[in-house]
Short mmCIF file of N, CA and C in Angstrom, two decimals:
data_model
loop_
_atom_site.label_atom_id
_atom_site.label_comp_id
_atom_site.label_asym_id
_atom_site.label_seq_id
_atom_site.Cartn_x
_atom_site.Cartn_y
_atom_site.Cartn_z
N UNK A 88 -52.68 -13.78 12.60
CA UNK A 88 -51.72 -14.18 13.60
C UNK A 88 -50.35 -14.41 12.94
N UNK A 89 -49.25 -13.87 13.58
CA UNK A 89 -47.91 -14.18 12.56
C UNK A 89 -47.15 -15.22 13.38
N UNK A 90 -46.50 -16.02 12.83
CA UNK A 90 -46.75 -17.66 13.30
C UNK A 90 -44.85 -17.15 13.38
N UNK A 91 -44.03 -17.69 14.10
CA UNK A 91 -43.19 -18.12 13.79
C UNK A 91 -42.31 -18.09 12.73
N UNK A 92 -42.77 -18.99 11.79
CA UNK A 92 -42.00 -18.71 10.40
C UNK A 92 -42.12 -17.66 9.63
N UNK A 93 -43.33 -17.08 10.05
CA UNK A 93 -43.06 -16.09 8.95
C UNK A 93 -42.51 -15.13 9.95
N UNK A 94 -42.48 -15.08 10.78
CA UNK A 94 -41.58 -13.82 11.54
C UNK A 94 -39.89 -13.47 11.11
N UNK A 95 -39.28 -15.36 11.02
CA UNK A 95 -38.45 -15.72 10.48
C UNK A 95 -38.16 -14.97 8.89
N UNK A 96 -39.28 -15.09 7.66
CA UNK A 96 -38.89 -14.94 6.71
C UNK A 96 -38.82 -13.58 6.80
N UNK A 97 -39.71 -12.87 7.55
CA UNK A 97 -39.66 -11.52 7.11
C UNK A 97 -38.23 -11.18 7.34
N UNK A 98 -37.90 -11.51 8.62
CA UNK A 98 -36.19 -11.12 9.71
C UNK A 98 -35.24 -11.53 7.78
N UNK A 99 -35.40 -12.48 7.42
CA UNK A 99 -34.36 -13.27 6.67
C UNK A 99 -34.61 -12.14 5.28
N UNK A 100 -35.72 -11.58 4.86
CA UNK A 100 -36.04 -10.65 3.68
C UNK A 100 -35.15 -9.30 4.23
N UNK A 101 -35.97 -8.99 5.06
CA UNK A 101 -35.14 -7.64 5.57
C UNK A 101 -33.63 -7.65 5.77
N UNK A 102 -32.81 -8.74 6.13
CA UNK A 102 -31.68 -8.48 6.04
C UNK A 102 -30.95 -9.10 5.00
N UNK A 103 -31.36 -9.82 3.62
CA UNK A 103 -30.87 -9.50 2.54
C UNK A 103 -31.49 -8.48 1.42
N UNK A 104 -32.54 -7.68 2.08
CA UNK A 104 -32.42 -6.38 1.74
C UNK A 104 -31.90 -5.39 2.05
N UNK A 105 -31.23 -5.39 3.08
CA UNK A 105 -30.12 -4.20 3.57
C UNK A 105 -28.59 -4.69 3.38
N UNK A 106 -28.69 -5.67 3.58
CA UNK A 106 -27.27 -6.67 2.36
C UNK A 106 -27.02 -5.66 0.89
N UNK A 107 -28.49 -6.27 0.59
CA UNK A 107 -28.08 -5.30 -1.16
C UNK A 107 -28.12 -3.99 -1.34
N UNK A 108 -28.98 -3.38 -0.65
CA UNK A 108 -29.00 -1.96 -0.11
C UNK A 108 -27.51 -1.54 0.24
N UNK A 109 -26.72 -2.06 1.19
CA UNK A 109 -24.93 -1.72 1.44
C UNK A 109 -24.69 -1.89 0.42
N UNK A 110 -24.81 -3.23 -0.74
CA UNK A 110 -23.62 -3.32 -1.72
C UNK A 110 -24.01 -1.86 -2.87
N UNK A 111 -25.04 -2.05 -2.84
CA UNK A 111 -25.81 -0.84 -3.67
C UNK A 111 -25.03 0.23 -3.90
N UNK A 112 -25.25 0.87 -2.57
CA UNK A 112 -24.88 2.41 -1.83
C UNK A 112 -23.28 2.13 -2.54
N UNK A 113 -22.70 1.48 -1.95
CA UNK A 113 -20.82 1.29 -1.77
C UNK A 113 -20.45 0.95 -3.31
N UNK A 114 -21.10 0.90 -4.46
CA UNK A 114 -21.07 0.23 -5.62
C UNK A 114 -20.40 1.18 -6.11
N UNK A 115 -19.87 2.67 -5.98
CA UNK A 115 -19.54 3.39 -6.73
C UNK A 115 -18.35 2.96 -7.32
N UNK A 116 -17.84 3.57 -8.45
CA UNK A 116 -16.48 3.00 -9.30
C UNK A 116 -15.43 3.60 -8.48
N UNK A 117 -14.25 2.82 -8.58
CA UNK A 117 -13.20 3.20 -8.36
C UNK A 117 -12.22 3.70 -8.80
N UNK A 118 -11.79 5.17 -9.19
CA UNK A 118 -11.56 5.68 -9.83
C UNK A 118 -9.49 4.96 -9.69
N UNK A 119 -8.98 5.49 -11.11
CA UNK A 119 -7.80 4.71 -11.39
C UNK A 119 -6.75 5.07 -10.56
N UNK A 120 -7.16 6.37 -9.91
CA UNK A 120 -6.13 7.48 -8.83
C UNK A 120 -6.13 6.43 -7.70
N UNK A 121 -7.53 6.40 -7.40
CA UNK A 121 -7.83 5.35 -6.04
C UNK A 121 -7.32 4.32 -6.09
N UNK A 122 -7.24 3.15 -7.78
CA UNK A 122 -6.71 1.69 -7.23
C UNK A 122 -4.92 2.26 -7.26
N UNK A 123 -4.35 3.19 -7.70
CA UNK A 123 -2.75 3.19 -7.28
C UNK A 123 -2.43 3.56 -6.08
N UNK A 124 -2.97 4.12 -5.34
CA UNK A 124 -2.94 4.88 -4.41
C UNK A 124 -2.98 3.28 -3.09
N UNK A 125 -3.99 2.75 -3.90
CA UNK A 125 -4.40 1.86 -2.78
C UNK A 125 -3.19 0.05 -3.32
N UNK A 126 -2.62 0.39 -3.95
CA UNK A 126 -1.58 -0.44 -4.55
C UNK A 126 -0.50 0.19 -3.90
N UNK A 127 -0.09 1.55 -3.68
CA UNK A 127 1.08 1.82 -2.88
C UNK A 127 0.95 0.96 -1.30
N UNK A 128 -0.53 1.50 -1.00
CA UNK A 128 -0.44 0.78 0.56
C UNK A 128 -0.12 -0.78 0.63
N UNK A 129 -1.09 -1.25 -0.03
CA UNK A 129 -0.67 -2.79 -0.25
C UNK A 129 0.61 -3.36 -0.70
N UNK A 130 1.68 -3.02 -1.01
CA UNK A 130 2.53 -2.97 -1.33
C UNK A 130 3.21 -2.97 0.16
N UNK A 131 3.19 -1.37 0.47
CA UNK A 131 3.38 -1.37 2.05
C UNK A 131 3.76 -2.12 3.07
N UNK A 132 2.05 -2.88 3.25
CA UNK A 132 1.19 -3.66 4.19
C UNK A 132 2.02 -5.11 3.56
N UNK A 133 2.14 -5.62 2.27
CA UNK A 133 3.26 -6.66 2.35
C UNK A 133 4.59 -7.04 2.80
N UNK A 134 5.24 -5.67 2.85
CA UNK A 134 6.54 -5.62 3.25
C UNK A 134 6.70 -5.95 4.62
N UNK A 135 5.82 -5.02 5.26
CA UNK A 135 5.32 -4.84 6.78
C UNK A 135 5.39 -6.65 7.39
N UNK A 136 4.46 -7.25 6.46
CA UNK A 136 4.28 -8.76 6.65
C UNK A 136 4.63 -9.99 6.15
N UNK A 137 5.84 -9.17 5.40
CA UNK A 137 6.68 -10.36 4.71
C UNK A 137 6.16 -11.13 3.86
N UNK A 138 4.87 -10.77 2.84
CA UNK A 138 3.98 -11.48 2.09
C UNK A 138 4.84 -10.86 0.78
N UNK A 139 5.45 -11.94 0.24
CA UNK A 139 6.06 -11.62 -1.24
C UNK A 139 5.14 -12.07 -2.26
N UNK A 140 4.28 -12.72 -1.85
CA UNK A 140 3.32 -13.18 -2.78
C UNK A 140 2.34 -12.08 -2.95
N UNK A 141 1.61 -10.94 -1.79
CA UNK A 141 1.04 -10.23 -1.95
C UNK A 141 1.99 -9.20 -2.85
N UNK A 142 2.90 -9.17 -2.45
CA UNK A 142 4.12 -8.04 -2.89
C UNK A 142 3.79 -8.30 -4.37
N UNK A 143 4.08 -9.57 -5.01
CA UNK A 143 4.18 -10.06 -6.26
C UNK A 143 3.14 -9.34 -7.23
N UNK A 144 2.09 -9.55 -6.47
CA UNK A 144 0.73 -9.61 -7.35
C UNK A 144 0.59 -7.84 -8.31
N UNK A 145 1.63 -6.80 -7.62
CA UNK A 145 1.60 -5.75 -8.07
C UNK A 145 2.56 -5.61 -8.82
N UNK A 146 3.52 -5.85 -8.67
CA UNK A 146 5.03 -5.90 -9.75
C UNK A 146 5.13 -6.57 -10.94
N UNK A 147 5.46 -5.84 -12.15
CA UNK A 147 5.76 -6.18 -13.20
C UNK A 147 6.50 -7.11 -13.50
N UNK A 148 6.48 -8.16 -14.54
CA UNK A 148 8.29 -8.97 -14.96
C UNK A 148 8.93 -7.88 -14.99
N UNK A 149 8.67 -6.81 -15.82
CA UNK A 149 9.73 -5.75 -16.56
C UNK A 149 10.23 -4.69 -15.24
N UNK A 150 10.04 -4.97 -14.09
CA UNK A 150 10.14 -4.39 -12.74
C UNK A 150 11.77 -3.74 -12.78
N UNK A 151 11.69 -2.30 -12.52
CA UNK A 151 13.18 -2.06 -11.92
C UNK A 151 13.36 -1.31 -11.12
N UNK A 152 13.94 -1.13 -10.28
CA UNK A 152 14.35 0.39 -9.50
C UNK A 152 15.73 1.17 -10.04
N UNK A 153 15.44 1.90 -9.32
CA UNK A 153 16.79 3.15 -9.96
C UNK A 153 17.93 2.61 -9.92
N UNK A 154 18.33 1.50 -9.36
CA UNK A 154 19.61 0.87 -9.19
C UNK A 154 20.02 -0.31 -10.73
N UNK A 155 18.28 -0.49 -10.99
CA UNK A 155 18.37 -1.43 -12.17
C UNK A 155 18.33 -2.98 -11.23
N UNK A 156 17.94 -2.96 -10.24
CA UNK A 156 17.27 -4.50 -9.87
C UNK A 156 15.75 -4.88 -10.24
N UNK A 157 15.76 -5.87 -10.45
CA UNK A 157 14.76 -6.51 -10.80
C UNK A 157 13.83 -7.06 -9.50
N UNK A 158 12.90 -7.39 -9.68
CA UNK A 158 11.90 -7.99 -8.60
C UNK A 158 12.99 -9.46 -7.90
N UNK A 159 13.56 -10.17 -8.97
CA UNK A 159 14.20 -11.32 -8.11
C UNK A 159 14.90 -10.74 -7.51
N UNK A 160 16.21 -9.91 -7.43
CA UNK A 160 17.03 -8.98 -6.05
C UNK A 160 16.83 -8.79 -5.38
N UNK A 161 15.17 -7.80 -5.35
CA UNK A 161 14.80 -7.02 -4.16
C UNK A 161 14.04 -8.60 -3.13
N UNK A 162 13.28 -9.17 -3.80
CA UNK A 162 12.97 -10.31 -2.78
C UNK A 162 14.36 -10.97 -1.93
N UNK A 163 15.23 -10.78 -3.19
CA UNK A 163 16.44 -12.06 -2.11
C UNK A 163 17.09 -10.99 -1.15
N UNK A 164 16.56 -9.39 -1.17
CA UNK A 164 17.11 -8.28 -0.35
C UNK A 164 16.01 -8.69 0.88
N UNK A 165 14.70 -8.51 0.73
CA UNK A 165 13.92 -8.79 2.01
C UNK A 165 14.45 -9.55 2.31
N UNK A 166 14.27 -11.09 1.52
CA UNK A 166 14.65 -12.58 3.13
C UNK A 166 15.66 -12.26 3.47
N UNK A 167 17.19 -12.09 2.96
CA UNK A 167 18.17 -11.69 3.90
C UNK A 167 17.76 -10.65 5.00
N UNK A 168 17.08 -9.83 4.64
CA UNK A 168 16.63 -9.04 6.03
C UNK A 168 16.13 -9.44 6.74
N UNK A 169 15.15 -10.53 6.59
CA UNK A 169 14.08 -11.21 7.51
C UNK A 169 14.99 -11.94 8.16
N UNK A 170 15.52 -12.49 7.37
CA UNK A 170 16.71 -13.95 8.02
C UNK A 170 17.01 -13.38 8.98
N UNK A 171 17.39 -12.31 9.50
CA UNK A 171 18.41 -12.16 9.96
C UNK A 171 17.81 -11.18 11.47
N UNK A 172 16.02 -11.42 11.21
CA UNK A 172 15.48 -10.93 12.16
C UNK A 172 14.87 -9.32 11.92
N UNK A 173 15.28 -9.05 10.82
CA UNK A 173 14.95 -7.70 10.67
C UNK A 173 13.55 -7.23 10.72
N UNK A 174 12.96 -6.34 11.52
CA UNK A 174 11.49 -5.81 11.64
C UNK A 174 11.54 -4.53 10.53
N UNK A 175 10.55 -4.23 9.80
CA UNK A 175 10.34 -3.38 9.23
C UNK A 175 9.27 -2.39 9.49
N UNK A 176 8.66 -1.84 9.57
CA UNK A 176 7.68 -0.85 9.93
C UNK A 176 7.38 0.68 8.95
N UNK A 177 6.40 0.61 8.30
CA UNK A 177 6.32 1.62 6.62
C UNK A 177 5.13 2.67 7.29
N UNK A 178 5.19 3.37 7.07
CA UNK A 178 4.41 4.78 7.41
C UNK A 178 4.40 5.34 5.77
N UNK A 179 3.30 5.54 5.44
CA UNK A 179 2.82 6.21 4.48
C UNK A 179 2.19 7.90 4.69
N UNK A 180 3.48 8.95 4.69
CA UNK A 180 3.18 10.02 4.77
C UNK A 180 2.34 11.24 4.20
N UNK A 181 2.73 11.04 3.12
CA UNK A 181 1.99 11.90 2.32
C UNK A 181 1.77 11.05 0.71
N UNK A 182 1.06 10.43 -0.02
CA UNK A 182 1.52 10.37 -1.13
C UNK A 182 -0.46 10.96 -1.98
N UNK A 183 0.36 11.13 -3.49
CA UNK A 183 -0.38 11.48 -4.38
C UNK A 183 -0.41 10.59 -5.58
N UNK A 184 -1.35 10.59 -6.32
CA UNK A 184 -1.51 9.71 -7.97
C UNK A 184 -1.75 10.57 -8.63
N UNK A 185 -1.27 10.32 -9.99
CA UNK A 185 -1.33 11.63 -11.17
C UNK A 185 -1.44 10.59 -12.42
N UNK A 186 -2.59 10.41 -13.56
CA UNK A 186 -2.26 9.52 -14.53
C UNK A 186 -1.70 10.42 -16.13
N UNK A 187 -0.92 9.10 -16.71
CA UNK A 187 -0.72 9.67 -17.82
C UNK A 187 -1.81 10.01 -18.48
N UNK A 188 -1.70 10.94 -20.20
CA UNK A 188 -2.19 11.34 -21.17
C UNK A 188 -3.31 10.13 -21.76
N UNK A 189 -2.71 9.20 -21.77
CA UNK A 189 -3.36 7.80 -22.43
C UNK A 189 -4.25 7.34 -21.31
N UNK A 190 -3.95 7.46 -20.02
CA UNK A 190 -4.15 6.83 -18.78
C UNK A 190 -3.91 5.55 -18.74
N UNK A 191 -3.00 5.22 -19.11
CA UNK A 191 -2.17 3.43 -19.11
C UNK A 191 -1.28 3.75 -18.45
N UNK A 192 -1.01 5.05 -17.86
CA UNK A 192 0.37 4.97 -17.24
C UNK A 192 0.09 6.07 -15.95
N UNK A 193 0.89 5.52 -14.87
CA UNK A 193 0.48 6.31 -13.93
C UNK A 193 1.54 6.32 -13.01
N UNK A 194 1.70 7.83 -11.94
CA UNK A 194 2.54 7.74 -11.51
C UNK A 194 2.08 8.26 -9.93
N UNK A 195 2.38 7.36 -8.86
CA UNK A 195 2.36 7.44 -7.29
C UNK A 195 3.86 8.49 -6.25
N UNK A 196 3.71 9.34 -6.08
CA UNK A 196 4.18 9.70 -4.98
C UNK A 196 4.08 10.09 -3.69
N UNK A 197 5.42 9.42 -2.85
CA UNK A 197 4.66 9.01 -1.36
C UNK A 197 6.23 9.35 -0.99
N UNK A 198 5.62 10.79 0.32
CA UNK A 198 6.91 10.25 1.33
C UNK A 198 6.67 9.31 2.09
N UNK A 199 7.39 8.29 2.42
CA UNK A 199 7.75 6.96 3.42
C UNK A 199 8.91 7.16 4.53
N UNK A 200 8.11 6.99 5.30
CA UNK A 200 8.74 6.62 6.75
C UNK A 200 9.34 5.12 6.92
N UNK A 201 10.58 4.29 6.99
CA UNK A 201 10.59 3.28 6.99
C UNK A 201 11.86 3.03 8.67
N UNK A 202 11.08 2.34 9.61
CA UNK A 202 11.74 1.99 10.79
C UNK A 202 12.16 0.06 11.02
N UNK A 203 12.96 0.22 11.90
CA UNK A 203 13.33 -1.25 12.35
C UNK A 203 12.53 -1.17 13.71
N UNK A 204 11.77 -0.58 14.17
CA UNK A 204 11.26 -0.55 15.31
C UNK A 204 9.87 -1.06 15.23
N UNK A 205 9.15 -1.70 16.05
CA UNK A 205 7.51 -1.61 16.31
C UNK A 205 6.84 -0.27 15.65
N UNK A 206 5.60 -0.62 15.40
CA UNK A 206 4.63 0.65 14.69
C UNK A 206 4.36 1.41 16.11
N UNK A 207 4.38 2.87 15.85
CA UNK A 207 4.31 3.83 16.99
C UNK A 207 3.07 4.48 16.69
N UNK A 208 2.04 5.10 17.53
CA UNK A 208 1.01 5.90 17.35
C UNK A 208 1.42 7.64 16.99
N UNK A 209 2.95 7.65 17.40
CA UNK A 209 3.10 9.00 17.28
C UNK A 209 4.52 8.87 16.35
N UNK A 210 4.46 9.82 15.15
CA UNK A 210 5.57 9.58 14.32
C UNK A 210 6.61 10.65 15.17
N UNK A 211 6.51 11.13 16.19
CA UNK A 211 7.92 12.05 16.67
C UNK A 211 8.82 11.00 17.67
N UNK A 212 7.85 10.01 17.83
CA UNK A 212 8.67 8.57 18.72
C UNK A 212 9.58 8.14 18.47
N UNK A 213 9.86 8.53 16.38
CA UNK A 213 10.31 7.54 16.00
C UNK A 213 11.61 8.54 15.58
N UNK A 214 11.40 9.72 15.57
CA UNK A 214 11.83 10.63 14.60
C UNK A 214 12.74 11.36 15.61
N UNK A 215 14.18 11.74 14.96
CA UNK A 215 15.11 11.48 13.65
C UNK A 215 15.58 10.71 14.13
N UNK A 216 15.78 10.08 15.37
CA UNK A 216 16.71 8.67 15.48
C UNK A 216 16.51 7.25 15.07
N UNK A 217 15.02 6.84 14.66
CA UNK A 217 14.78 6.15 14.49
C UNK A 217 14.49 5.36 13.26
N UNK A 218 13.94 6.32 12.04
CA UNK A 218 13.40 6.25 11.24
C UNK A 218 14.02 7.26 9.78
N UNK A 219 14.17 6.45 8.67
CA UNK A 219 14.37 7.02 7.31
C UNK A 219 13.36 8.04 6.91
N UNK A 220 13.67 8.79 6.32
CA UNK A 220 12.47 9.46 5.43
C UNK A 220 12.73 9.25 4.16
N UNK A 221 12.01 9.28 2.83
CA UNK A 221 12.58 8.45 2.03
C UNK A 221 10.99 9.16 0.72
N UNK A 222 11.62 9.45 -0.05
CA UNK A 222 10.57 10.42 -1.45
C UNK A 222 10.66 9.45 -2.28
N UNK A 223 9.26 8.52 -2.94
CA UNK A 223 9.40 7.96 -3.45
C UNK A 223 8.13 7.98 -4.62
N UNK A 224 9.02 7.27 -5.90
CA UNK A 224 8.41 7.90 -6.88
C UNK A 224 7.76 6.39 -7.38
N UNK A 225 6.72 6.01 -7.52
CA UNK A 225 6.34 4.61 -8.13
C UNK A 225 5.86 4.41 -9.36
N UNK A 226 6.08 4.07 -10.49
CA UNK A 226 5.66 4.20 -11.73
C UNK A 226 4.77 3.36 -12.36
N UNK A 227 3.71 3.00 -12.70
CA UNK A 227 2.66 1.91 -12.96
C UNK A 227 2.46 1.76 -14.70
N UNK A 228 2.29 0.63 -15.04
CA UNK A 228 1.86 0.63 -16.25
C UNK A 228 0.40 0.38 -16.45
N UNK A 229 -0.60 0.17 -16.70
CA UNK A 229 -1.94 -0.49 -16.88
C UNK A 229 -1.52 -1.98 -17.69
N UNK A 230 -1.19 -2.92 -17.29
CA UNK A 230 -1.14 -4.27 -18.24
C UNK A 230 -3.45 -5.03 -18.45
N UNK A 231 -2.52 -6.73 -17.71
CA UNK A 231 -4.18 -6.61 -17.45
C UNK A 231 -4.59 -5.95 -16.36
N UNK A 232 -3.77 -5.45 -15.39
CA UNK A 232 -4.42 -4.52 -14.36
C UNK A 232 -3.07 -3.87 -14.34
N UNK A 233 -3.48 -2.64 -12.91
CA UNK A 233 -1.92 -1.71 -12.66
C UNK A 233 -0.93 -2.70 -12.34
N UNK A 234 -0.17 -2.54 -12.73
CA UNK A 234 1.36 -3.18 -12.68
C UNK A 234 2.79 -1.83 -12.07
N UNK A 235 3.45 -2.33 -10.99
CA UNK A 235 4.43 -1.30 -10.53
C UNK A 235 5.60 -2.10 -11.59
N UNK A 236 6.39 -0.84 -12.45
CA UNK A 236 7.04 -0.74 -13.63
C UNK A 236 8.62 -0.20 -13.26
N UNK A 237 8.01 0.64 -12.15
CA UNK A 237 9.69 1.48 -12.02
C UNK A 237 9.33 1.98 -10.64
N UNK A 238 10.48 1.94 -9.69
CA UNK A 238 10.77 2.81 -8.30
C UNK A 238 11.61 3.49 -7.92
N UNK A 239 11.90 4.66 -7.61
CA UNK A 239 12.70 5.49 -7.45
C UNK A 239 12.77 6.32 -6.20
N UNK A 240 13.61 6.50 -5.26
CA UNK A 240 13.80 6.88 -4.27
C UNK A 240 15.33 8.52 -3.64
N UNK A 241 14.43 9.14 -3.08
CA UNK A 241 15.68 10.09 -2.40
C UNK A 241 15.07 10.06 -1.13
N UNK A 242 16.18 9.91 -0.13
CA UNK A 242 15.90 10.42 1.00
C UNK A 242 15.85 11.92 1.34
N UNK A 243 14.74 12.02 2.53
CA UNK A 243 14.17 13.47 2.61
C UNK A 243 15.09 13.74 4.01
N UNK A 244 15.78 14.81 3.79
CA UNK A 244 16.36 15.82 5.08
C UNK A 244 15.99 16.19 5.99
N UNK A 245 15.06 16.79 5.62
CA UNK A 245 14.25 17.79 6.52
C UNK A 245 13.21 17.06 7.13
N UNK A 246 12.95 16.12 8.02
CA UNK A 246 12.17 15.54 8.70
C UNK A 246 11.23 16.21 9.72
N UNK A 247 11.54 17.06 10.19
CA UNK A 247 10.46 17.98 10.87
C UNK A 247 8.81 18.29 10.47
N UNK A 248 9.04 18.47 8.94
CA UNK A 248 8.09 18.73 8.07
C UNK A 248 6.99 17.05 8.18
N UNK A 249 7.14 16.25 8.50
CA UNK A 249 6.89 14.80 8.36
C UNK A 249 5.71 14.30 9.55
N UNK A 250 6.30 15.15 10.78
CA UNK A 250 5.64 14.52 12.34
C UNK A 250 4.08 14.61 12.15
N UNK A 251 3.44 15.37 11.57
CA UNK A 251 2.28 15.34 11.66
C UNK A 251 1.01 14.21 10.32
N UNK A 252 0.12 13.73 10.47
CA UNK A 252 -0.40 13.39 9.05
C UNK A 252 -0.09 12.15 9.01
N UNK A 253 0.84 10.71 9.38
CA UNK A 253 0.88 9.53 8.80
C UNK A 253 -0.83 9.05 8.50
N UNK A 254 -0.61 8.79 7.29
CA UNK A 254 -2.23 7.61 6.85
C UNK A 254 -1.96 5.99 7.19
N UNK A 255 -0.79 5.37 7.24
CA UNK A 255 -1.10 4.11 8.31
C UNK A 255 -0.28 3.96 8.83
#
């Protein structure tokens, strides 16, 4: 006769065996392409939400962009934007990861969509009146983890090429 409790233990076995079974399966490594790739978005997804602390956690001290600002600039560039009400909205168009020779060094490119408007389901909503296009080059070092080292930016012309494909 199966009583109660043990109906219980079995229910409670079986589902921290399919617990470990998911972590199991999903355990595969993450290759170094994948964590930059997934450091561009997060990066992104901070800006998007005004999290400078998330922002932080990827940026180097030795941080610059092509202009030669440092991480303290570009933050006192967001809050003045925020201050002042500014919405941001980042579309991640196309980008790729490529690592160096050593693989300590790695480099992200992403065209970016960047709007003052609400996030749209369709990028032609936004497009050309609305929205930058913007080629950007992100440079990583490997410290104790990836670290963003250098950023570099041209805006893209030809926006037509863009409407189809955003990944978030």
């Amino acid at each position: 006769m199966i009583t109660r409790r043990r109906l219980v233990l079995v229910a409670l076995l079986l589902l921290v065996g399919l617990v470990l079974l998911g972590r199991w399966l999903s355990g595969r490594a993450v290759s170094d392409e994948e964590l930059l790739l997934q450091g561009v978005e997060e990066i992104a997804v901070a800006v998007e939400q005004r999290d400078l602390e998330a922002l932080g956690e990827w940026i180097d001290a030795g941080f610059r962009d092509q202009q030669g600002r440092d991480f303290a600039e570009i933050k006192r560039f967001l809050r003045l934007h925020w201050l002042r009400g500014g919405l941001l909205s980042i579309y991640l168009v196309a980008k790729s990861a490529r690592l160096g020779p050593a693989r300590a060094a790695g480099t992200v490119e992403a065209t970016v969509l960047i709007t003052r408007r609400p996030r749209v389901e369709r990028l032609a909503d936004i497009l050309p009146e609305s929205a930058r296009a913007l080629r950007f080059v992100f440079e990583f070092q490997r410290r104790d983890r990836w670290r963003l080292v250098r950023a570099s930016w041209r805006r893209v012309e030809d926006w037509r090429q863009l409407v189809d494909g955003a990944s978030r």
